[in-house]
CSV table of C-alpha atoms and ligand atoms in Angstrom, one decimal:
chain,number,residue,atom,x,y,z
A,218,MET,CA,0.0,0.0,0.0
A,219,ASN,CA,1.2,3.5,-0.8
A,220,ILE,CA,0.5,6.3,1.7
A,221,ALA,CA,0.7,10.0,0.8
A,222,ILE,CA,1.2,12.5,3.5
A,223,ASP,CA,0.9,16.2,2.5
A,224,GLY,CA,0.8,19.4,4.5
A,225,PRO,CA,2.6,22.6,5.4
A,226,ALA,CA,6.1,22.8,6.8
A,227,GLY,CA,6.5,21.8,10.4
A,228,ALA,CA,3.2,19.9,10.8
A,229,GLY,CA,5.2,16.8,11.7
A,230,LYS,CA,4.9,15.0,8.4
A,231,SER,CA,8.4,13.5,8.4
A,232,THR,CA,8.3,12.2,12.0
A,233,ILE,CA,4.9,10.6,11.4
A,234,ALA,CA,5.8,9.2,8.0
A,235,LYS,CA,9.0,7.7,9.3
A,236,ALA,CA,7.1,6.0,12.2
A,237,ALA,CA,4.3,4.7,9.9
A,238,ALA,CA,6.8,3.4,7.3
A,239,ALA,CA,8.8,1.5,10.0
A,240,ALA,CA,5.5,0.0,11.4
A,241,LEU,CA,4.3,-1.1,8.0
A,242,GLY,CA,7.7,-2.2,6.6
A,243,SER,CA,7.5,0.4,3.8
A,244,ILE,CA,10.1,2.8,2.6
A,245,TYR,CA,9.9,6.3,3.8
A,246,VAL,CA,10.4,8.9,1.1
A,247,ASP,CA,11.0,12.5,2.1
A,248,THR,CA,10.4,14.5,-1.1
A,249,GLY,CA,11.2,17.8,0.6
A,250,ALA,CA,14.8,16.6,0.9
A,251,MET,CA,15.0,16.2,-2.8
A,252,TYR,CA,13.8,19.8,-3.4
A,253,ARG,CA,16.3,20.8,-0.7
A,254,ALA,CA,19.2,18.9,-2.5
A,255,MET,CA,18.3,20.7,-5.7
A,256,ALA,CA,18.3,24.0,-3.8
A,257,LEU,CA,21.6,23.3,-2.2
A,258,PHE,CA,23.1,22.8,-5.7
A,259,MET,CA,21.7,26.2,-6.7
A,260,LEU,CA,23.1,27.9,-3.7
A,261,GLN,CA,26.5,26.2,-4.3
A,262,ARG,CA,26.4,27.6,-7.8
A,263,GLY,CA,25.4,31.1,-6.6
A,264,ILE,CA,22.2,31.0,-8.5
A,265,SER,CA,19.6,33.5,-7.2
A,266,ALA,CA,15.9,32.5,-6.7
A,267,ASP,CA,14.7,34.8,-9.4
A,268,ASP,CA,17.1,33.5,-12.1
A,269,LYS,CA,14.8,31.2,-14.0
A,270,ALA,CA,17.3,30.2,-16.7
A,271,GLY,CA,20.0,29.6,-14.1
A,272,ILE,CA,17.6,27.4,-12.0
A,273,GLU,CA,16.7,25.4,-15.1
A,274,ARG,CA,20.3,24.9,-16.2
A,275,THR,CA,21.3,23.8,-12.8
A,276,CYS,CA,18.3,21.4,-12.6
A,277,GLU,CA,19.4,19.7,-15.8
A,278,GLU,CA,22.9,19.2,-14.4
A,279,ALA,CA,21.7,17.8,-11.1
A,280,ASP,CA,21.7,14.1,-10.6
A,281,ILE,CA,19.6,13.4,-7.5
A,282,SER,CA,19.1,10.0,-6.0
A,283,ILE,CA,18.2,8.5,-2.7
A,284,ALA,CA,19.2,5.4,-0.8
A,285,HIS,CA,18.2,4.0,2.6
A,286,LYS,CA,20.7,3.1,5.4
A,287,ASP,CA,19.2,1.6,8.6
A,288,GLY,CA,15.8,2.9,7.6
A,289,ALA,CA,17.0,6.5,7.2
A,290,GLN,CA,16.9,8.3,3.8
A,291,HIS,CA,20.1,9.6,2.4
A,292,VAL,CA,20.1,12.0,-0.5
A,293,PHE,CA,22.8,12.1,-3.1
A,294,LEU,CA,23.6,15.1,-5.2
A,295,ASN,CA,25.9,14.2,-8.2
A,296,GLY,CA,27.1,11.2,-6.2
A,297,GLU,CA,27.8,13.0,-2.9
A,298,ASP,CA,25.8,12.3,0.2
A,299,VAL,CA,24.4,15.7,1.1
A,300,THR,CA,21.8,14.6,3.7
A,301,ALA,CA,23.6,16.5,6.5
A,302,SER,CA,23.5,19.8,4.6
A,303,LEU,CA,19.8,20.0,3.8
A,304,ARG,CA,18.1,21.3,7.0
A,305,SER,CA,19.4,24.9,7.2
A,306,GLU,CA,16.9,27.8,6.8
A,307,ALA,CA,18.8,29.1,3.7
A,308,VAL,CA,18.4,25.7,1.9
A,309,GLY,CA,14.7,25.5,3.0
A,310,ASP,CA,14.0,29.0,1.8
A,311,MET,CA,15.7,28.3,-1.6
A,312,ALA,CA,13.8,25.0,-1.9
A,313,SER,CA,10.5,26.8,-1.4
A,314,LYS,CA,11.4,29.4,-4.0
A,315,SER,CA,13.0,27.1,-6.6
A,316,SER,CA,10.3,24.4,-6.3
A,317,VAL,CA,7.8,26.7,-8.1
A,318,ASN,CA,9.7,26.0,-11.3
A,319,ALA,CA,8.0,23.5,-13.5
A,320,LYS,CA,11.2,21.8,-14.7
A,321,VAL,CA,12.4,21.3,-11.2
A,322,ARG,CA,9.1,19.7,-10.3
A,323,ALA,CA,8.9,17.5,-13.4
A,324,LYS,CA,12.3,16.0,-12.7
A,325,LEU,CA,11.7,15.3,-9.1
A,326,VAL,CA,8.1,14.0,-9.6
A,327,GLU,CA,9.5,11.5,-12.1
A,328,LEU,CA,12.0,10.2,-9.6
A,329,GLN,CA,9.4,10.0,-6.9
A,330,GLN,CA,6.9,8.1,-9.1
A,331,LYS,CA,9.7,5.6,-10.1
A,332,LEU,CA,10.5,4.9,-6.5
A,333,ALA,CA,6.8,4.2,-5.6
A,334,GLU,CA,6.5,1.8,-8.6
A,335,THR,CA,9.1,-0.6,-7.2
A,336,THR,CA,8.3,-0.6,-3.5
A,337,PRO,CA,5.5,0.3,-1.1
A,338,VAL,CA,6.2,3.8,0.2
A,339,VAL,CA,5.0,6.3,2.8
A,340,MET,CA,5.8,9.5,1.0
A,341,ASP,CA,5.6,13.0,2.4
A,342,GLY,CA,5.5,16.4,0.6
A,343,ARG,CA,3.1,19.0,-0.7
A,344,ASP,CA,1.7,17.4,-3.9
A,345,ILE,CA,1.9,13.6,-3.2
A,346,GLY,CA,-1.8,12.9,-3.0
A,347,THR,CA,-2.7,15.3,-5.8
A,348,VAL,CA,0.1,14.8,-8.4
A,349,VAL,CA,2.7,12.3,-7.5
A,350,LEU,CA,0.6,9.4,-6.2
A,351,PRO,CA,-3.0,10.2,-7.1
A,352,ASN,CA,-3.9,6.5,-6.7
A,353,ALA,CA,-2.4,6.2,-3.2
A,354,GLU,CA,-4.5,3.9,-1.0
A,355,LEU,CA,-4.4,6.4,1.9
A,356,LYS,CA,-4.0,10.1,1.7
A,357,ILE,CA,-3.4,12.2,4.8
A,358,TYR,CA,-3.4,16.0,4.9
A,359,LEU,CA,-1.5,16.7,8.1
A,360,THR,CA,-1.7,20.3,9.4
A,361,ALA,CA,-1.2,22.4,12.6
A,362,SER,CA,-1.5,26.0,13.5
A,363,SER,CA,1.3,28.3,12.4
A,364,TYR,CA,2.0,29.1,16.1
A,365,LYS,CA,2.3,25.5,17.1
A,366,ARG,CA,4.6,24.7,14.1
A,367,ALA,CA,6.8,27.7,14.9
A,368,GLU,CA,7.0,26.7,18.6
A,369,ARG,CA,8.1,23.2,17.6
A,370,ARG,CA,10.7,24.5,15.2
A,371,TYR,CA,12.0,26.9,17.9
A,372,LYS,CA,12.4,24.2,20.4
A,373,GLU,CA,14.2,22.0,17.9
A,374,LEU,CA,16.7,24.8,17.1
A,375,LEU,CA,17.3,25.4,20.9
A,376,GLU,CA,17.9,21.7,21.4
A,377,ARG,CA,20.2,21.5,18.5
A,378,ALA,CA,22.2,24.5,19.7
A,379,ALA,CA,22.4,23.0,23.2
A,380,ALA,CA,23.5,19.6,21.8
A,381,SER,CA,26.3,21.1,19.7
A,382,GLY,CA,27.3,23.5,22.4
A,383,THR,CA,26.7,26.6,20.2
A,384,SER,CA,25.2,29.8,21.4
A,385,SER,CA,21.4,30.2,21.1
A,386,ASP,CA,21.9,33.9,20.3
A,387,GLU,CA,21.9,33.1,16.6
A,388,ILE,CA,18.5,31.5,16.7
A,389,PRO,CA,15.7,33.6,15.3
A,390,SER,CA,12.9,34.5,17.7
A,391,LEU,CA,9.6,32.6,17.8
A,392,GLU,CA,7.9,35.5,16.1
A,393,GLU,CA,10.4,35.5,13.3
A,394,ILE,CA,10.0,31.8,12.8
A,395,GLU,CA,6.3,32.0,12.7
A,396,LYS,CA,6.4,34.9,10.2
A,397,ASP,CA,8.7,32.8,8.0
A,398,ILE,CA,6.4,29.8,8.3
A,399,ILE,CA,3.4,31.9,7.2
A,400,GLU,CA,5.3,33.3,4.2
A,401,ARG,CA,6.4,29.8,3.2
A,402,ASP,CA,2.9,28.4,3.5
A,403,TYR,CA,1.6,31.2,1.3
A,404,ARG,CA,4.2,30.6,-1.4
A,405,ASP,CA,3.7,26.8,-1.3
A,406,MET,CA,-0.1,27.2,-1.4
A,407,HIS,CA,-0.3,29.9,-4.1
A,408,ARG,CA,2.2,28.8,-6.7
A,409,GLU,CA,1.1,28.1,-10.2
A,410,ASN,CA,2.6,24.6,-10.4
A,411,SER,CA,1.2,21.9,-8.0
A,412,PRO,CA,0.3,24.2,-5.1
A,413,LEU,CA,-0.1,22.6,-1.7
A,414,THR,CA,-3.8,21.7,-1.5
A,415,GLN,CA,-5.7,19.0,0.2
A,416,ALA,CA,-6.6,16.1,-2.2
A,417,GLU,CA,-10.4,15.6,-2.3
A,418,ASP,CA,-10.1,12.1,-0.9
A,419,ALA,CA,-7.5,13.0,1.8
A,420,VAL,CA,-8.2,12.6,5.5
A,421,VAL,CA,-7.4,15.8,7.4
A,422,VAL,CA,-5.4,15.4,10.6
A,423,ASP,CA,-4.8,18.6,12.7
A,424,SER,CA,-1.8,17.8,14.9
A,425,SER,CA,-1.9,21.1,16.9
A,426,ASP,CA,-3.0,19.5,20.1
A,427,MET,CA,-1.9,15.9,19.4
A,428,THR,CA,1.3,14.1,20.4
A,429,ILE,CA,3.4,12.3,17.9
A,430,GLU,CA,2.1,9.0,19.2
A,431,GLU,CA,-1.5,10.0,18.9
A,432,VAL,CA,-1.0,11.1,15.3
A,433,THR,CA,0.9,8.0,14.4
A,434,GLU,CA,-1.8,5.8,16.0
A,435,ARG,CA,-4.5,7.6,14.1
A,436,ILE,CA,-2.7,7.1,10.8
A,437,MET,CA,-1.9,3.4,11.5
A,438,ARG,CA,-5.6,2.9,12.3
A,439,LEU,CA,-6.6,4.5,9.0
A,440,ALA,CA,-4.0,2.3,7.2
A,441,ARG,CA,-5.4,-0.8,8.8
A,442,GLU,CA,-8.9,0.1,7.9
A,443,ARG,CA,-7.9,0.8,4.3
A,444,SER,CA,-6.1,-2.5,3.9
A,445,ALA,CA,-9.1,-4.3,5.3
A,446,GLY,CA,-11.1,-2.6,2.5
A,447,LYS,CA,-13.1,-0.2,4.7
B,239,DC,O1,9.1,19.6,3.5
B,239,DC,P1,10.3,20.6,3.4
B,239,DC,O2,10.2,21.7,4.3
B,239,DC,O3,11.6,19.8,3.5
B,239,DC,O4,10.2,21.1,1.9
B,239,DC,C1,11.1,22.1,1.4
B,239,DC,C2,10.4,22.9,0.3
B,239,DC,O5,10.3,22.0,-0.9
B,239,DC,C3,9.0,23.4,0.6
B,239,DC,O6,9.0,24.7,1.0
B,239,DC,C4,8.2,23.2,-0.7
B,239,DC,C5,9.0,22.3,-1.5
B,239,DC,N1,8.4,21.0,-1.7
B,239,DC,C6,7.5,20.9,-2.8
B,239,DC,O7,7.3,21.8,-3.5
B,239,DC,N2,6.9,19.7,-3.1
B,239,DC,C7,7.1,18.6,-2.3
B,239,DC,N3,6.5,17.4,-2.6
B,239,DC,C8,8.0,18.7,-1.2
B,239,DC,C9,8.6,19.9,-0.9
């Protein structure tokens, strides 16, 4: 069974998708990481977000692939494992901007569809239920309020700074993070190509007041119901 999980940034898609894939014995595919790898390549090349020709040229030269090690997805950009370089704000921002490009989307959607043809997947992104896997057996639209999502991201940044022994002075404020999230949502939802929308047959799950365990349990229950033909 293929499961599509879409929703805005920070709703908990990857955590939930990872847990669901492990429980079902499926492969977890994080499509955002592919857009991020493409964005990283553009940043390395010094391409700006409004340089359409530069973005398309870079896209043609990018060879992106994924592999799984101990259940974790690793993303390769032109043969190099770039997984550890994908989570920065700069890469996320460029990914949101460059993913509006139709050529970028076509290339990555093809890769995603090929992956799902060969193995059962739990795939998360923005257009999985609507474009990439329109026939997925279960579609989830996972969302949460922008404040809750900002709060989670803020805590994650604080924990990461503490773990690496770096100062938390560099971390943006909660207000700045929420503003950035609202801007990114707007861009993802209003772009011309494959905007983030809820598929008609998606089940909406609002994780604002739910724990990770509660959301995972809800999704596993839905998956069991679907596979039993309900
Ligand atoms: O899920 P994420 O934050 O890692 O995604 C980064 C950006 O990539 C996001 O702002 C929009 C884009 N994206 C997309 O357009 N389509 C997807 N299926 C996944 C991500």
